[in-house]
Amino acid sequence: MDRKSLFIAIEGTDGSGKSTQAKMLAERLVLEGHKVHHTFEPTDGHIGKLLRSILKGEKSVCQESIAALFLADRLDHLLNPVNGILKLLADGYIVITDRYYFSSYAYHSVYTEMEWVMACNSKCAQILRPDVHLFIDVTPEVSMSRISANREIPELYETNEILTKVRNNFLKAIEITSSEEKVLILDGNRAMVDVADEIYDIVSRMGY
Ligand code: TYD
């Protein structure tokens, strides 16, 4: 795709601080006068809403179906003609997404083969690869302590055991895809402002 704008994916385990980082980066870029759209997955569209109720435990479906629903949500996130990412990039926005296909690689391969999850998502990578994926790496202990400070009832994947597997899967997926994806691993165990400064420096150097 021919485009001038930037597409940045921010990734991490639950409690890594990625949502705060995505928001802080968007605010800084807006202050510089850029058109910026901060978005997230699961989305707030029809499929994303269904996913959120599954994550809360209100509905139960098998893990393979959850992976497939995340793929469907992502395709709509990309291709929706009203507010899809492709449309926003074409309109000159810098798009920052809080989670993209590395989240699928990391979370769903706790339950099924990573090769299958990657194959399912290959269409998304083909349609739009981020200019950079920023993986905010935190220990499962830091993840869990931040989650328990923010939520009374943990969601589906919010246990120390699962988050340990998810983190290892992120690192494995980053290694497997290193020839085609640009991924930077950031130490997220630091103060939020320090991580925010590093992200801003990285993005500022990207030339947009
Ligand atoms: P999260 O970013 O934690 O949203 P919130 O901060 O609103 O709770 O995402 C919710 C969960 O969705 C998280 O546990 C990871 C999971 N997830 C997947 O399992 N697969 C995916 O492809 C994506 C994008 C998220």
Coordinates of N, CA and C and ligand atoms in Angstrom, one line a residue:
M1 N 0.8 -1.2 0.0 CA 0.0 0.0 0.0 C 0.9 1.3 0.0
D2 N 0.5 2.2 -0.9 CA 1.3 3.4 -0.9 C 0.7 4.4 0.1
R3 N 1.5 4.8 1.1 CA 1.0 5.7 2.1 C 2.1 6.5 2.7
K4 N 1.8 7.8 3.1 CA 2.8 8.6 3.8 C 2.7 8.5 5.3
S5 N 1.5 8.1 5.8 CA 1.3 8.2 7.2 C 1.9 7.0 7.9
L6 N 1.7 7.0 9.2 CA 2.4 6.0 10.0 C 1.3 5.1 10.7
F7 N 1.7 3.8 10.8 CA 0.8 2.9 11.5 C 1.7 2.2 12.6
I8 N 1.3 2.4 13.8 CA 2.1 1.9 15.0 C 1.2 0.9 15.8
A9 N 1.7 -0.3 16.0 CA 1.0 -1.2 16.9 C 1.7 -1.3 18.3
I10 N 1.0 -1.1 19.3 CA 1.6 -1.2 20.7 C 1.1 -2.5 21.3
E11 N 2.0 -3.3 21.7 CA 1.6 -4.7 22.2 C 2.2 -4.9 23.6
G12 N 1.6 -5.9 24.3 CA 2.1 -6.2 25.6 C 1.1 -7.1 26.3
T13 N 1.4 -7.7 27.4 CA 0.5 -8.5 28.1 C -0.5 -7.6 28.9
D14 N -1.5 -8.2 29.4 CA -2.5 -7.4 30.2 C -1.6 -6.8 31.4
G15 N -1.9 -5.5 31.7 CA -1.1 -4.9 32.8 C 0.3 -4.4 32.4
S16 N 0.6 -4.4 31.1 CA 1.9 -3.9 30.6 C 1.9 -2.4 30.5
G17 N 0.7 -1.8 30.6 CA 0.7 -0.3 30.5 C 0.5 0.2 29.0
K18 N 0.3 -0.8 28.1 CA 0.3 -0.4 26.7 C -0.9 0.6 26.3
S19 N -2.0 0.5 27.0 CA -3.1 1.4 26.7 C -2.8 2.8 27.1
T20 N -2.1 2.9 28.3 CA -1.7 4.3 28.7 C -0.6 4.8 27.8
Q21 N 0.3 4.0 27.3 CA 1.3 4.4 26.4 C 0.7 4.9 25.1
A22 N -0.2 4.1 24.6 CA -0.8 4.5 23.3 C -1.5 5.8 23.4
K23 N -2.2 6.0 24.5 CA -2.8 7.3 24.8 C -1.8 8.5 24.9
M24 N -0.8 8.2 25.7 CA 0.2 9.3 25.9 C 0.9 9.7 24.5
L25 N 1.2 8.7 23.7 CA 1.9 8.9 22.4 C 0.9 9.7 21.5
A26 N -0.3 9.3 21.5 CA -1.3 10.0 20.7 C -1.4 11.5 21.1
E27 N -1.5 11.7 22.4 CA -1.6 13.1 22.9 C -0.4 13.9 22.5
R28 N 0.8 13.3 22.6 CA 2.0 14.1 22.2 C 2.0 14.4 20.7
L29 N 1.6 13.5 19.9 CA 1.6 13.7 18.5 C 0.6 14.8 18.1
V30 N -0.6 14.7 18.8 CA -1.6 15.8 18.5 C -1.1 17.1 18.8
L31 N -0.4 17.2 20.0 CA 0.2 18.5 20.4 C 1.2 19.1 19.3
E32 N 1.8 18.1 18.6 CA 2.7 18.6 17.5 C 2.0 19.0 16.3
G33 N 0.7 18.8 16.3 CA -0.1 19.2 15.1 C -0.5 18.1 14.2
H34 N -0.2 16.9 14.5 CA -0.5 15.8 13.6 C -2.0 15.4 13.8
K35 N -2.5 14.8 12.7 CA -3.8 14.1 12.8 C -3.6 12.7 13.3
V36 N -4.1 12.4 14.4 CA -3.8 11.1 15.0 C -5.1 10.4 15.4
H37 N -5.1 9.1 15.1 CA -6.3 8.3 15.6 C -5.7 7.1 16.5
H38 N -6.3 7.1 17.7 CA -5.9 6.1 18.7 C -7.0 5.0 18.7
T39 N -6.6 3.8 18.3 CA -7.6 2.7 18.3 C -7.2 1.5 19.0
F40 N -8.0 0.5 19.1 CA -7.7 -0.7 19.9 C -8.4 -1.9 19.5
E41 N -7.9 -3.1 19.9 CA -8.6 -4.4 19.7 C -8.6 -5.1 21.1
P42 N -9.7 -5.8 21.4 CA -10.9 -5.9 20.7 C -11.5 -4.5 20.4
T43 N -12.1 -4.3 19.2 CA -12.7 -3.0 18.9 C -14.0 -2.8 19.6
D44 N -14.6 -1.6 19.4 CA -15.9 -1.4 20.0 C -17.0 -1.6 19.0
G45 N -16.7 -2.3 17.9 CA -17.7 -2.7 16.9 C -18.4 -4.0 17.4
H46 N -19.3 -4.5 16.4 CA -20.2 -5.6 16.8 C -19.4 -6.8 17.3
I47 N -18.3 -7.2 16.6 CA -17.6 -8.4 16.9 C -16.7 -8.1 18.2
G48 N -16.2 -6.9 18.3 CA -15.4 -6.6 19.5 C -16.3 -6.6 20.7
K49 N -17.5 -6.2 20.6 CA -18.4 -6.2 21.8 C -18.7 -7.7 22.2
L50 N -18.9 -8.5 21.2 CA -19.1 -9.9 21.5 C -17.9 -10.5 22.2
L51 N -16.7 -10.1 21.7 CA -15.5 -10.6 22.4 C -15.3 -10.2 23.8
R52 N -15.7 -8.9 24.1 CA -15.6 -8.4 25.5 C -16.5 -9.2 26.4
S53 N -17.7 -9.6 25.9 CA -18.5 -10.3 26.8 C -18.0 -11.8 27.0
I54 N -17.3 -12.3 26.0 CA -16.7 -13.6 26.2 C -15.5 -13.5 27.2
L55 N -14.7 -12.4 27.1 CA -13.6 -12.2 28.0 C -14.0 -12.1 29.4
K56 N -15.2 -11.5 29.6 CA -15.7 -11.3 31.0 C -16.3 -12.6 31.5
G57 N -16.4 -13.6 30.7 CA -17.0 -14.9 31.2 C -18.5 -14.9 31.1
E58 N -19.1 -13.9 30.4 CA -20.6 -13.9 30.2 C -21.1 -14.9 29.2
K59 N -20.2 -15.2 28.3 CA -20.6 -16.2 27.2 C -19.4 -17.1 27.1
S60 N -19.7 -18.4 26.8 CA -18.6 -19.3 26.7 C -18.5 -19.9 25.3
V61 N -17.3 -19.8 24.6 CA -17.1 -20.5 23.3 C -15.7 -21.1 23.3
C62 N -15.4 -22.0 22.4 CA -14.1 -22.7 22.4 C -13.0 -21.7 22.0
Q63 N -11.8 -22.0 22.4 CA -10.7 -21.1 22.2 C -10.4 -20.9 20.7
E64 N -10.6 -21.9 19.9 CA -10.4 -21.7 18.4 C -11.4 -20.7 17.9
S65 N -12.6 -20.7 18.4 CA -13.6 -19.7 17.9 C -13.3 -18.3 18.4
I66 N -12.7 -18.3 19.6 CA -12.3 -16.9 20.1 C -11.2 -16.4 19.1
A67 N -10.3 -17.2 18.8 CA -9.2 -16.8 17.8 C -9.8 -16.3 16.5
A68 N -10.8 -17.1 16.0 CA -11.4 -16.7 14.8 C -12.2 -15.4 14.9
L69 N -12.8 -15.2 16.0 CA -13.6 -13.9 16.3 C -12.6 -12.7 16.3
F70 N -11.5 -12.9 16.9 CA -10.5 -11.8 16.9 C -10.0 -11.5 15.5
L71 N -9.9 -12.6 14.7 CA -9.5 -12.3 13.3 C -10.6 -11.5 12.6
A72 N -11.8 -11.9 12.8 CA -12.9 -11.2 12.1 C -13.0 -9.8 12.6
D73 N -12.8 -9.6 13.9 CA -12.8 -8.2 14.5 C -11.7 -7.4 13.8
R74 N -10.5 -8.0 13.7 CA -9.3 -7.3 13.1 C -9.6 -6.9 11.6
L75 N -10.2 -7.8 10.9 CA -10.4 -7.5 9.5 C -11.4 -6.4 9.3
D76 N -12.4 -6.3 10.2 CA -13.3 -5.2 10.2 C -12.6 -3.9 10.6
H77 N -11.7 -4.1 11.6 CA -10.9 -2.9 12.1 C -10.1 -2.3 10.9
L78 N -9.6 -3.2 10.1 CA -8.8 -2.7 9.0 C -9.6 -2.2 7.8
L79 N -10.7 -2.9 7.5 CA -11.3 -2.7 6.2 C -12.6 -1.9 6.2
N80 N -13.2 -1.7 7.4 CA -14.4 -1.0 7.6 C -14.4 0.3 6.8
P81 N -15.3 0.5 5.8 CA -15.2 1.7 5.0 C -15.4 3.0 5.7
V82 N -16.1 3.0 6.9 CA -16.4 4.2 7.6 C -15.2 4.7 8.4
N83 N -14.7 3.8 9.3 CA -13.6 4.2 10.2 C -12.5 3.2 10.3
G84 N -12.4 2.4 9.2 CA -11.3 1.3 9.2 C -9.9 2.0 9.1
I85 N -8.9 1.2 9.6 CA -7.6 1.8 9.6 C -7.1 2.2 8.2
L86 N -7.4 1.4 7.2 CA -6.9 1.8 5.9 C -7.5 3.1 5.4
K87 N -8.8 3.3 5.8 CA -9.4 4.6 5.4 C -8.7 5.7 6.2
L88 N -8.5 5.5 7.4 CA -7.9 6.6 8.2 C -6.5 7.0 7.7
L89 N -5.7 5.9 7.4 CA -4.4 6.2 6.9 C -4.5 7.0 5.5
A90 N -5.4 6.5 4.7 CA -5.6 7.2 3.4 C -6.0 8.7 3.7
D91 N -6.7 8.9 4.8 CA -7.1 10.3 5.1 C -6.0 11.1 5.8
G92 N -4.8 10.5 5.9 CA -3.7 11.2 6.4 C -3.5 11.2 8.0
Y93 N -4.2 10.2 8.6 CA -4.0 10.1 10.1 C -2.8 9.2 10.4
I94 N -2.1 9.5 11.5 CA -1.2 8.6 12.1 C -2.1 7.7 12.9
V95 N -2.0 6.4 12.7 CA -2.9 5.5 13.5 C -2.0 4.7 14.5
I96 N -2.5 4.7 15.7 CA -1.8 4.0 16.8 C -2.8 2.9 17.3
T97 N -2.5 1.7 17.2 CA -3.4 0.7 17.7 C -2.9 0.0 18.9
D98 N -3.8 -0.1 19.9 CA -3.5 -0.8 21.1 C -3.9 -2.3 20.9
R99 N -2.9 -3.1 20.5 CA -3.0 -4.5 20.1 C -3.3 -4.6 18.6
Y100 N -2.6 -5.7 18.0 CA -2.8 -6.0 16.6 C -2.5 -7.5 16.6
Y101 N -2.0 -8.0 15.4 CA -2.0 -9.5 15.3 C -1.0 -10.2 16.2
F102 N 0.0 -9.5 16.7 CA 0.9 -10.2 17.7 C 0.2 -10.7 18.9
S103 N -0.9 -9.9 19.3 CA -1.7 -10.3 20.5 C -2.3 -11.7 20.2
S104 N -2.8 -11.8 18.9 CA -3.4 -13.1 18.6 C -2.4 -14.2 18.6
Y105 N -1.2 -14.0 18.1 CA -0.1 -15.0 18.1 C 0.1 -15.4 19.5
A106 N 0.2 -14.4 20.4 CA 0.6 -14.7 21.8 C -0.4 -15.4 22.6
Y107 N -1.7 -14.8 22.5 CA -2.7 -15.3 23.4 C -3.3 -16.7 23.0
H108 N -3.6 -16.8 21.7 CA -4.3 -18.0 21.2 C -3.4 -19.2 21.1
S109 N -2.1 -18.9 21.0 CA -1.2 -20.1 20.9 C -0.9 -20.7 22.3
V110 N -1.5 -20.1 23.4 CA -1.5 -20.8 24.7 C -2.4 -22.0 24.5
Y111 N -3.4 -22.0 23.6 CA -4.4 -23.1 23.5 C -4.3 -23.9 22.2
T112 N -3.7 -23.3 21.2 CA -3.6 -24.0 19.9 C -2.3 -23.7 19.2
E113 N -2.0 -24.2 18.1 CA -0.7 -24.1 17.5 C -0.5 -22.6 17.0
M114 N 0.7 -22.1 17.3 CA 1.0 -20.7 16.8 C 1.0 -20.6 15.3
E115 N 1.4 -21.7 14.6 CA 1.5 -21.7 13.1 C 0.1 -21.5 12.6
W116 N -0.9 -22.1 13.2 CA -2.3 -21.9 12.7 C -2.8 -20.5 12.9
V117 N -2.4 -19.9 14.1 CA -2.9 -18.6 14.4 C -2.2 -17.6 13.4
M118 N -0.9 -17.9 13.1 CA -0.2 -17.0 12.2 C -0.8 -17.1 10.8
A119 N -1.1 -18.4 10.4 CA -1.7 -18.6 9.0 C -3.0 -17.9 8.9
C120 N -3.9 -18.0 10.0 CA -5.2 -17.3 10.0 C -5.0 -15.8 9.8
N121 N -4.0 -15.3 10.4 CA -3.8 -13.8 10.4 C -3.0 -13.3 9.2
S122 N -2.6 -14.2 8.4 CA -1.6 -13.8 7.3 C -2.3 -12.7 6.4
K123 N -3.6 -12.8 6.2 CA -4.3 -11.8 5.4 C -4.1 -10.4 6.0
C124 N -4.2 -10.3 7.3 CA -4.0 -9.0 7.9 C -2.6 -8.4 7.7
A125 N -1.6 -9.3 7.9 CA -0.2 -8.9 7.7 C 0.0 -8.5 6.2
Q126 N -0.7 -9.2 5.3 CA -0.6 -8.9 3.9 C -1.3 -7.6 3.6
I127 N -2.4 -7.3 4.2 CA -3.1 -6.0 4.0 C -2.3 -4.9 4.6
L128 N -1.9 -5.0 5.8 CA -1.2 -3.9 6.5 C -0.3 -4.3 7.6
R129 N 1.0 -4.2 7.3 CA 2.0 -4.5 8.3 C 2.3 -3.1 9.0
P130 N 2.3 -3.1 10.3 CA 2.7 -1.8 11.0 C 4.1 -1.4 10.6
D131 N 4.3 0.0 10.6 CA 5.7 0.5 10.4 C 6.6 0.0 11.5
V132 N 6.0 -0.1 12.7 CA 6.7 -0.7 13.9 C 5.7 -1.3 14.9
H133 N 6.1 -2.4 15.5 CA 5.3 -3.0 16.6 C 6.2 -2.7 17.8
L134 N 5.6 -2.1 18.8 CA 6.3 -1.8 20.1 C 5.8 -2.8 21.1
F135 N 6.7 -3.7 21.5 CA 6.2 -4.7 22.5 C 6.7 -4.2 23.9
I136 N 5.8 -3.9 24.8 CA 6.1 -3.4 26.1 C 6.2 -4.7 27.0
D137 N 7.4 -5.0 27.3 CA 7.7 -6.3 28.0 C 7.7 -6.0 29.6
V138 N 6.8 -6.7 30.2 CA 6.8 -6.7 31.7 C 6.8 -8.1 32.3
T139 N 7.3 -8.3 33.5 CA 7.3 -9.6 34.1 C 5.8 -9.9 34.4
P140 N 5.5 -11.2 34.5 CA 4.1 -11.6 34.9 C 3.7 -11.0 36.2
E141 N 4.7 -10.9 37.1 CA 4.4 -10.4 38.5 C 4.0 -8.9 38.4
V142 N 4.7 -8.1 37.6 CA 4.3 -6.7 37.4 C 2.9 -6.7 36.8
S143 N 2.7 -7.5 35.7 CA 1.4 -7.5 35.1 C 0.3 -7.8 36.1
M144 N 0.5 -8.8 36.9 CA -0.6 -9.2 37.8 C -0.8 -8.1 38.9
S145 N 0.3 -7.5 39.4 CA 0.0 -6.5 40.4 C -0.7 -5.3 39.8
R146 N -0.4 -4.9 38.6 CA -1.1 -3.8 38.0 C -2.6 -4.2 37.7
I147 N -2.8 -5.4 37.3 CA -4.2 -5.8 37.0 C -5.0 -5.8 38.3
S148 N -4.5 -6.4 39.4 CA -5.3 -6.4 40.6 C -5.5 -5.1 41.2
A149 N -4.7 -4.1 40.9 CA -4.9 -2.7 41.3 C -6.1 -2.1 40.6
N150 N -6.3 -2.6 39.3 CA -7.3 -1.9 38.5 C -8.6 -2.7 38.3
R151 N -8.7 -3.9 38.7 CA -9.9 -4.7 38.4 C -10.3 -5.5 39.6
E152 N -11.6 -5.6 39.9 CA -12.1 -6.5 41.0 C -12.1 -7.9 40.5
I153 N -12.7 -8.1 39.3 CA -12.8 -9.5 38.8 C -11.9 -9.6 37.6
P154 N -10.9 -10.5 37.6 CA -10.0 -10.6 36.5 C -10.7 -11.2 35.3
E155 N -10.2 -10.8 34.1 CA -10.8 -11.4 32.8 C -10.1 -12.7 32.5
L156 N -10.6 -13.3 31.4 CA -10.3 -14.7 31.0 C -8.8 -15.1 31.1
Y157 N -7.9 -14.2 30.6 CA -6.5 -14.6 30.5 C -5.6 -14.0 31.7
E158 N -6.3 -13.4 32.7 CA -5.5 -12.7 33.7 C -5.1 -13.5 34.9
T159 N -4.3 -14.5 34.6 CA -3.7 -15.3 35.8 C -2.2 -15.3 35.5
N160 N -1.4 -15.5 36.6 CA 0.0 -15.5 36.5 C 0.5 -16.5 35.5
E161 N -0.1 -17.7 35.6 CA 0.3 -18.8 34.7 C 0.1 -18.5 33.2
I162 N -1.1 -18.0 32.9 CA -1.4 -17.7 31.5 C -0.5 -16.6 31.0
L163 N -0.4 -15.5 31.9 CA 0.4 -14.4 31.4 C 1.9 -14.7 31.2
T164 N 2.4 -15.7 32.0 CA 3.7 -16.2 31.7 C 3.8 -16.8 30.3
K165 N 2.8 -17.7 30.0 CA 2.8 -18.3 28.7 C 2.7 -17.3 27.6
V166 N 1.8 -16.3 27.8 CA 1.5 -15.3 26.8 C 2.8 -14.5 26.5
R167 N 3.5 -14.1 27.6 CA 4.8 -13.4 27.4 C 5.8 -14.2 26.6
N168 N 5.9 -15.5 27.0 CA 6.9 -16.3 26.2 C 6.4 -16.4 24.8
N169 N 5.2 -16.5 24.5 CA 4.7 -16.6 23.1 C 5.0 -15.3 22.4
F170 N 4.8 -14.2 23.0 CA 5.2 -12.9 22.3 C 6.6 -13.0 21.9
L171 N 7.5 -13.4 22.8 CA 8.9 -13.4 22.5 C 9.2 -14.4 21.4
K172 N 8.5 -15.6 21.4 CA 8.7 -16.6 20.4 C 8.2 -16.0 19.0
A173 N 7.1 -15.4 19.0 CA 6.5 -14.9 17.8 C 7.4 -13.8 17.2
I174 N 8.0 -13.0 18.0 CA 8.9 -11.9 17.6 C 10.1 -12.5 16.9
E175 N 10.6 -13.6 17.5 CA 11.8 -14.3 16.9 C 11.4 -14.9 15.6
I176 N 10.3 -15.6 15.5 CA 9.9 -16.3 14.3 C 9.7 -15.3 13.1
T177 N 9.2 -14.1 13.4 CA 8.8 -13.2 12.3 C 9.9 -12.2 12.1
S178 N 11.1 -12.4 12.7 CA 12.1 -11.3 12.7 C 12.5 -10.8 11.3
S179 N 12.4 -11.7 10.3 CA 12.8 -11.3 8.9 C 11.7 -10.4 8.2
E180 N 10.5 -10.5 8.7 CA 9.5 -9.7 8.0 C 8.8 -8.6 8.8
E181 N 9.0 -8.6 10.1 CA 8.3 -7.6 11.0 C 9.4 -6.8 11.7
K182 N 9.0 -5.5 11.9 CA 9.9 -4.6 12.7 C 9.3 -4.5 14.1
V183 N 9.9 -5.2 15.0 CA 9.4 -5.2 16.4 C 10.5 -4.7 17.3
L184 N 10.1 -3.7 18.2 CA 11.1 -3.3 19.2 C 10.6 -3.7 20.6
I185 N 11.4 -4.2 21.4 CA 11.0 -4.7 22.7 C 11.5 -3.6 23.7
L186 N 10.5 -3.1 24.5 CA 10.8 -2.1 25.5 C 10.6 -2.6 26.9
D187 N 11.5 -2.2 27.8 CA 11.3 -2.6 29.2 C 10.2 -1.8 29.9
G188 N 9.1 -2.5 30.1 CA 7.9 -1.9 30.7 C 7.8 -2.0 32.2
N189 N 8.9 -2.5 32.8 CA 8.9 -2.6 34.3 C 9.3 -1.2 34.9
R190 N 9.6 -0.3 34.1 CA 10.0 1.1 34.5 C 8.8 2.0 34.8
A191 N 9.0 3.2 35.3 CA 8.0 4.2 35.4 C 7.3 4.4 34.1
M192 N 6.0 4.7 34.0 CA 5.3 4.9 32.8 C 5.9 6.1 32.0
V193 N 6.4 7.1 32.7 CA 6.9 8.3 31.9 C 8.2 8.0 31.2
D194 N 9.0 7.1 31.8 CA 10.2 6.7 31.1 C 10.0 5.9 29.9
V195 N 9.0 5.0 29.9 CA 8.6 4.2 28.8 C 8.0 5.2 27.7
A196 N 7.2 6.1 28.1 CA 6.6 7.1 27.2 C 7.7 7.9 26.5
D197 N 8.7 8.3 27.2 CA 9.8 9.1 26.6 C 10.5 8.2 25.5
E198 N 10.7 7.0 25.8 CA 11.4 6.1 24.9 C 10.6 5.9 23.6
I199 N 9.3 5.7 23.8 CA 8.4 5.5 22.7 C 8.4 6.8 21.8
Y200 N 8.3 7.9 22.4 CA 8.2 9.2 21.7 C 9.5 9.4 20.9
D201 N 10.7 9.0 21.5 CA 12.0 9.2 20.8 C 12.0 8.2 19.6
I202 N 11.5 7.0 19.7 CA 11.5 6.1 18.6 C 10.7 6.6 17.5
V203 N 9.5 7.0 17.8 CA 8.5 7.5 16.8 C 9.0 8.8 16.1
S204 N 9.6 9.7 16.9 CA 10.1 10.9 16.4 C 11.2 10.7 15.3
R205 N 12.0 9.6 15.6 CA 13.1 9.3 14.6 C 12.6 8.6 13.4
M206 N 11.3 8.2 13.3 CA 10.8 7.5 12.2 C 10.5 8.3 10.9
G207 N 10.5 9.6 11.1 CA 10.4 10.5 10.0 C 9.0 10.4 9.3
Y208 N 8.1 11.2 9.8 CA 6.7 11.1 9.2 C 6.3 12.5 8.8
Ligands
TYD1 P1 -7.0 -5.5 26.6 O1 -6.0 -4.7 25.7 O2 -6.4 -5.9 27.9 O3 -8.3 -4.6 26.8 P2 -8.8 -3.9 28.1 O4 -7.6 -3.1 28.6 O5 -9.9 -3.1 27.7 O6 -9.1 -5.1 29.1 O7 -7.5 -6.7 25.7 C1 -8.5 -7.6 26.2 C2 -8.0 -9.0 26.1 O8 -8.1 -9.5 24.8 C3 -6.6 -9.3 26.6 O9 -6.7 -10.3 27.7 C4 -5.9 -10.0 25.4 C5 -7.1 -10.4 24.6 N1 -6.7 -10.5 23.1 C6 -6.6 -11.8 22.6 O10 -6.8 -12.8 23.3 N2 -6.4 -11.9 21.2 C7 -6.2 -10.8 20.4 O11 -6.0 -11.0 19.2 C8 -6.4 -9.5 21.0 C9 -6.2 -8.3 20.2 C10 -6.6 -9.4 22.4

